[in-house]
Short mmCIF file of C-alpha atoms and ligand atoms in Angstrom, two decimals:
data_model
loop_
_atom_site.label_atom_id
_atom_site.label_comp_id
_atom_site.label_asym_id
_atom_site.label_seq_id
_atom_site.Cartn_x
_atom_site.Cartn_y
_atom_site.Cartn_z
CA MET A 1 -6.64 -13.56 4.83
CA LYS A 2 -8.88 -11.14 2.94
CA LEU A 3 -8.65 -9.74 -0.60
CA SER A 4 -9.03 -6.03 -1.32
CA VAL A 5 -8.85 -3.89 -4.44
CA ALA A 6 -7.32 -0.41 -4.65
CA ILE A 7 -9.70 2.32 -5.80
CA ALA A 8 -9.39 6.09 -6.13
CA GLY A 9 -11.40 9.23 -6.77
CA LYS A 10 -12.61 10.11 -10.27
CA ASP A 11 -9.74 12.53 -10.97
CA ALA A 12 -6.88 10.29 -9.86
CA PRO A 13 -3.93 10.33 -12.29
CA ASP A 14 -2.63 7.26 -14.16
CA ASN A 15 0.13 6.72 -11.63
CA ALA A 16 -2.44 6.08 -8.88
CA PHE A 17 -2.24 2.45 -10.19
CA VAL A 18 -5.86 1.59 -9.50
CA VAL A 19 -8.27 -0.32 -11.70
CA TRP A 20 -11.33 1.72 -10.83
CA ARG A 21 -11.96 5.39 -10.21
CA GLY A 22 -14.99 6.90 -8.44
CA PHE A 23 -15.79 5.58 -4.96
CA GLU A 24 -19.49 4.74 -5.38
CA GLU A 25 -19.16 2.82 -8.65
CA SER A 26 -15.91 1.12 -7.65
CA THR A 27 -17.34 -0.12 -4.35
CA ARG A 28 -20.34 -1.62 -6.08
CA LYS A 29 -18.14 -3.34 -8.68
CA ALA A 30 -15.76 -4.65 -6.00
CA ALA A 31 -18.67 -6.28 -4.17
CA GLU A 32 -20.04 -7.76 -7.40
CA LEU A 33 -16.72 -9.49 -8.14
CA GLY A 34 -16.44 -10.91 -4.62
CA PHE A 35 -13.66 -8.78 -3.15
CA HIS A 36 -13.77 -8.50 0.65
CA GLY A 37 -12.69 -4.89 0.87
CA ILE A 38 -11.61 -1.69 -0.84
CA GLU A 39 -8.32 0.14 -0.42
CA LEU A 40 -8.73 3.91 -0.53
CA ALA A 41 -5.99 5.52 -2.63
CA LEU A 42 -6.24 9.19 -1.66
CA LYS A 43 -4.44 12.50 -1.94
CA GLU A 44 -6.35 13.96 0.98
CA ALA A 45 -9.00 12.89 3.45
CA SER A 46 -11.58 15.40 2.17
CA GLU A 47 -12.00 13.31 -0.99
CA VAL A 48 -14.37 11.04 0.91
CA ASP A 49 -17.34 11.76 3.13
CA PRO A 50 -16.95 9.37 6.10
CA THR A 51 -20.69 9.03 6.71
CA ARG A 52 -21.39 8.22 3.07
CA LEU A 53 -18.41 5.85 2.94
CA ALA A 54 -19.62 3.94 6.01
CA ALA A 55 -23.10 3.62 4.44
CA LEU A 56 -21.65 2.48 1.12
CA LEU A 57 -19.49 -0.19 2.77
CA SER A 58 -22.37 -1.47 4.84
CA GLU A 59 -24.72 -1.51 1.82
CA HIS A 60 -22.26 -3.73 -0.07
CA GLY A 61 -20.97 -5.79 2.89
CA LEU A 62 -17.38 -4.63 2.35
CA GLU A 63 -14.63 -3.35 4.64
CA ALA A 64 -12.11 -0.57 4.05
CA SER A 65 -8.74 -2.34 4.13
CA CYS A 66 -6.32 0.57 4.18
CA VAL A 67 -5.67 4.20 3.21
CA THR A 68 -2.84 4.59 0.68
CA THR A 69 -1.15 7.88 0.00
CA GLY A 70 0.82 7.80 -3.28
CA GLN A 71 -1.09 10.82 -4.60
CA VAL A 72 0.02 13.00 -1.67
CA CYS A 73 3.34 13.11 -3.48
CA ALA A 74 2.26 12.46 -7.09
CA VAL A 75 -0.53 15.08 -7.13
CA LEU A 76 0.17 17.49 -4.25
CA GLY A 77 3.98 17.33 -4.49
CA LEU A 78 4.34 16.79 -0.72
CA TYR A 79 6.98 14.53 0.84
CA PHE A 80 8.77 13.87 4.11
CA THR A 81 12.33 14.78 3.08
CA HIS A 82 11.54 18.09 1.36
CA PRO A 83 14.23 20.66 2.25
CA ASP A 84 11.58 23.35 2.91
CA SER A 85 10.14 22.99 6.42
CA SER A 86 6.82 24.60 5.40
CA VAL A 87 6.32 21.85 2.78
CA ARG A 88 7.12 19.22 5.41
CA ALA A 89 4.62 20.84 7.78
CA ARG A 90 1.92 20.71 5.10
CA THR A 91 2.82 17.05 4.45
CA LEU A 92 2.25 16.30 8.14
CA GLU A 93 -1.12 18.06 8.10
CA VAL A 94 -2.32 16.04 5.11
CA PHE A 95 -1.11 12.77 6.64
CA LYS A 96 -2.72 13.53 10.00
CA GLU A 97 -6.10 13.97 8.30
CA LEU A 98 -5.57 10.67 6.46
CA ILE A 99 -4.73 9.01 9.79
CA ASN A 100 -7.94 10.42 11.31
CA LEU A 101 -9.90 8.90 8.43
CA ALA A 102 -8.06 5.57 8.71
CA SER A 103 -8.86 5.37 12.42
CA ASP A 104 -12.45 4.62 11.32
CA PHE A 105 -11.58 2.86 8.06
CA GLY A 106 -8.97 0.10 8.08
CA GLN A 107 -6.55 1.43 10.74
CA LEU A 108 -3.67 1.21 8.25
CA VAL A 109 -1.93 4.02 6.32
CA ASN A 110 0.97 3.48 3.92
CA ILE A 111 3.95 5.67 3.15
CA GLY A 112 4.75 5.32 -0.53
CA ARG A 113 6.47 7.97 -2.63
CA ALA A 114 5.70 10.61 0.02
CA ARG A 115 8.64 9.20 1.99
CA GLY A 116 10.89 11.41 -0.23
CA TRP A 117 14.21 10.60 -1.85
CA TYR A 118 17.95 11.26 -1.96
CA ALA A 119 18.16 14.61 -3.75
CA GLU A 120 21.21 16.19 -5.32
CA GLY A 121 22.85 18.62 -2.90
CA GLN A 122 21.08 17.16 0.15
CA PRO A 123 23.33 14.98 2.35
CA ARG A 124 22.07 11.40 2.58
CA GLU A 125 22.11 11.53 6.39
CA GLU A 126 19.83 14.59 6.31
CA THR A 127 17.36 12.80 4.01
CA GLU A 128 17.28 9.78 6.31
CA GLN A 129 16.93 11.91 9.45
CA LEU A 130 14.07 13.97 7.98
CA PHE A 131 12.33 10.71 7.04
CA ILE A 132 12.86 9.21 10.51
CA ASP A 133 11.68 12.38 12.31
CA THR A 134 8.53 12.63 10.18
CA CYS A 135 7.76 8.93 10.67
CA ARG A 136 8.11 9.29 14.44
CA THR A 137 5.77 12.30 14.52
CA LEU A 138 3.17 10.45 12.45
CA CYS A 139 3.46 7.18 14.41
CA ASP A 140 3.04 9.08 17.69
CA TYR A 141 -0.04 10.80 16.28
CA ALA A 142 -1.41 7.50 14.92
CA ALA A 143 -0.84 5.30 18.00
CA PRO A 144 -3.68 6.63 20.22
CA ARG A 145 -5.95 6.41 17.16
CA ASN A 146 -5.12 2.69 16.76
CA VAL A 147 -3.56 3.30 13.36
CA THR A 148 -0.46 1.52 12.06
CA ILE A 149 1.76 3.29 9.54
CA MET A 150 3.50 1.15 6.91
CA ILE A 151 6.58 1.76 4.80
CA GLU A 152 6.11 0.47 1.27
CA PRO A 153 9.41 -0.35 -0.43
CA VAL A 154 9.19 0.90 -4.04
CA ASN A 155 11.48 -0.12 -6.92
CA ARG A 156 14.54 1.87 -8.01
CA TYR A 157 12.97 3.06 -11.27
CA GLU A 158 10.35 5.02 -9.33
CA ILE A 159 12.39 6.29 -6.38
CA ASN A 160 15.94 6.04 -4.99
CA PHE A 161 15.14 5.59 -1.28
CA ILE A 162 13.84 2.39 0.43
CA ASN A 163 13.63 0.03 -2.54
CA SER A 164 13.74 -3.44 -0.96
CA VAL A 165 11.94 -5.08 1.95
CA VAL A 166 15.35 -5.45 3.66
CA GLU A 167 15.95 -1.68 3.39
CA GLY A 168 12.44 -1.02 4.69
CA ALA A 169 13.09 -3.25 7.71
CA GLU A 170 16.37 -1.41 8.43
CA LEU A 171 14.50 1.90 8.52
CA LEU A 172 11.83 0.40 10.81
CA ASP A 173 14.59 -0.43 13.28
CA ARG A 174 15.86 3.13 13.18
CA VAL A 175 12.43 4.74 13.65
CA GLU A 176 11.76 2.58 16.75
CA ARG A 177 7.98 2.77 16.84
CA ASP A 178 5.74 -0.26 17.48
CA ASN A 179 3.00 1.00 15.18
CA LEU A 180 5.30 1.17 12.15
CA GLY A 181 5.33 -1.85 9.83
CA LEU A 182 5.95 -2.89 6.24
CA MET A 183 3.73 -3.04 3.20
CA PRO A 184 5.58 -5.17 0.64
CA ASP A 185 4.36 -4.93 -2.96
CA VAL A 186 5.26 -8.05 -4.94
CA PHE A 187 5.63 -5.98 -8.14
CA HIS A 188 8.47 -4.02 -6.51
CA MET A 189 9.82 -7.10 -4.72
CA ASN A 190 10.20 -8.86 -8.06
CA ILE A 191 12.69 -6.12 -9.03
CA GLU A 192 14.43 -5.53 -5.71
CA ASP A 193 14.34 -8.54 -3.39
CA ILE A 194 16.36 -11.77 -3.50
CA GLY A 195 13.21 -13.87 -3.60
CA ILE A 196 9.56 -13.07 -2.99
CA GLY A 197 8.15 -15.97 -0.93
CA LYS A 198 11.25 -16.39 1.18
CA THR A 199 11.55 -12.66 1.90
CA LEU A 200 7.87 -12.41 2.86
CA ALA A 201 8.35 -15.37 5.21
CA ALA A 202 11.53 -13.92 6.71
CA TYR A 203 9.99 -10.51 7.47
CA ILE A 204 6.43 -11.63 8.25
CA ASP A 205 6.46 -10.30 11.81
CA ARG A 206 6.81 -6.79 10.43
CA ILE A 207 4.36 -7.10 7.54
CA ASN A 208 0.90 -5.56 7.98
CA TYR A 209 -0.40 -5.58 4.40
CA VAL A 210 0.63 -6.85 0.95
CA HIS A 211 0.12 -5.36 -2.53
CA LEU A 212 -0.35 -7.87 -5.34
CA ALA A 213 0.26 -7.37 -9.07
CA ASP A 214 1.96 -9.49 -11.68
CA SER A 215 5.51 -8.89 -12.98
CA ASN A 216 4.20 -6.38 -15.57
CA ARG A 217 1.80 -4.75 -13.11
CA LEU A 218 -1.13 -6.39 -14.85
CA ALA A 219 -3.64 -8.62 -13.06
CA PRO A 220 -2.14 -11.70 -11.41
CA GLY A 221 -2.06 -14.43 -14.04
CA GLN A 222 -1.05 -12.04 -16.86
CA GLY A 223 2.69 -12.02 -16.17
CA HIS A 224 5.34 -14.39 -14.86
CA LEU A 225 5.22 -14.00 -11.07
CA ASP A 226 4.80 -17.26 -9.17
CA PHE A 227 1.81 -16.58 -6.91
CA ASP A 228 2.09 -20.03 -5.36
CA ASP A 229 5.47 -18.86 -4.05
CA VAL A 230 3.87 -15.65 -2.71
CA PHE A 231 1.12 -17.56 -0.86
CA ALA A 232 3.57 -20.23 0.34
CA GLY A 233 5.76 -17.48 1.83
CA LEU A 234 2.79 -15.88 3.59
CA ARG A 235 1.71 -19.31 4.84
CA ARG A 236 5.17 -20.01 6.30
CA GLY A 237 4.74 -16.86 8.36
CA ASN A 238 1.08 -17.55 9.22
CA TYR A 239 0.07 -14.22 7.68
CA ASP A 240 -3.55 -13.40 8.40
CA GLY A 241 -3.95 -9.85 7.07
CA TRP A 242 -5.08 -8.20 3.86
CA VAL A 243 -3.70 -8.77 0.40
CA SER A 244 -4.77 -6.15 -2.10
CA ILE A 245 -4.60 -5.79 -5.85
CA GLU A 246 -2.92 -2.69 -7.18
CA ILE A 247 -2.72 -3.12 -10.94
CA LEU A 248 -2.97 -1.20 -14.19
CA PRO A 249 -6.47 -0.93 -15.69
CA LYS A 250 -5.42 -2.89 -18.80
CA PRO A 251 -6.68 -3.98 -21.26
CA ASP A 252 -9.61 -2.20 -19.59
CA PRO A 253 -10.64 -1.75 -15.94
CA GLU A 254 -13.41 -4.37 -15.98
CA SER A 255 -11.30 -7.16 -17.53
CA ALA A 256 -8.32 -6.36 -15.29
CA ALA A 257 -10.38 -6.51 -12.09
CA GLU A 258 -12.25 -9.61 -13.22
CA GLN A 259 -9.00 -11.40 -14.11
CA ALA A 260 -7.49 -10.49 -10.74
CA ALA A 261 -10.54 -11.74 -8.85
CA ARG A 262 -10.70 -14.94 -10.91
CA THR A 263 -7.05 -15.75 -10.16
CA LEU A 264 -6.80 -14.63 -6.55
CA LEU A 265 -10.14 -15.35 -4.88
CA PRO A 266 -9.72 -19.15 -5.23
CA MET A 267 -6.14 -18.86 -3.93
CA VAL A 268 -7.30 -16.86 -0.91
CA GLU A 269 -10.01 -19.45 -0.28
CA ARG A 270 -7.45 -22.27 -0.47
CA TYR A 271 -5.15 -20.30 1.84
CA ASN A 272 -7.93 -19.84 4.39
CA ARG A 273 -8.76 -23.57 4.21
CA GLY A 274 -5.15 -24.34 5.15
CA ASP A 275 -4.14 -25.88 1.80
CA ASP A 276 -0.47 -26.02 0.87
CA PHE A 277 1.10 -23.91 -1.87
CA THR A 278 4.23 -25.26 -3.50
C1 LER B 301 2.06 2.40 -4.59
O1 LER B 301 1.40 1.48 -3.78
C2 LER B 301 3.12 1.77 -5.39
O2 LER B 301 3.23 0.58 -5.44
C3 LER B 301 4.09 2.58 -6.11
O3 LER B 301 4.46 2.00 -7.33
C4 LER B 301 3.80 4.00 -6.27
O4 LER B 301 4.93 4.63 -6.74
MN1 MN B 302 2.06 -0.72 -4.15
#
């Protein structure tokens, strides 16, 4: 298991949910605190220069863990279930460029809010079918590039479509693509799923990545989530992928990141040693 931290470009909005903004500075700080990788929270691939990014990662001995795409919807207003086919076409273009980038950096791309939602006046079946069709197109584009696409269930207060891990898994079955998996986020799971550790363990075969934050979306250790339960659940499923912190930069970015590293790095070390979590 490796620990990553989500970072974004300098202009990313508050709802990018990253501690640090600005790729150069954030990468240096991530290395200083002992993280193993950085997660690139992007609105489009052109935000990063691949050659510079590769040099930066190598300079600091870090890996890119994943490309996340919340800003494709939050900033560009693009999403899979949009009733206008030209908006859906533009969404595909942006995602394909992100997949191209991910093929060299992390080989994982999430689908967050850009999945779309149940909108008034749009039949639910149409929403689901548009989502499934777009997922299939993207998975088929991603497969020869060795990229896995991941559905991230997001809580009901942010979106009304695919809230729980169980709902995410149901959609995976309907899309029927091997390179489609799940990215559970324990902040959302705390609101939507029956239990966190036991749900992670039950769905582990379909989980490719995990977002970590405490119950209040602050750094782990600042709320009331039981991270022993999270790690015990991952252990029951022999999870060996990335976990990544996606938290609010409070009380300030430096303290938030430092608190997260101080809580989670020892847990990841214990996990990798084979210790038990109860
Ligand atoms: C993004 O990873 C996330 O967790 C969501 O809260 C974004 O809406
Ligand atoms: Mn998340």
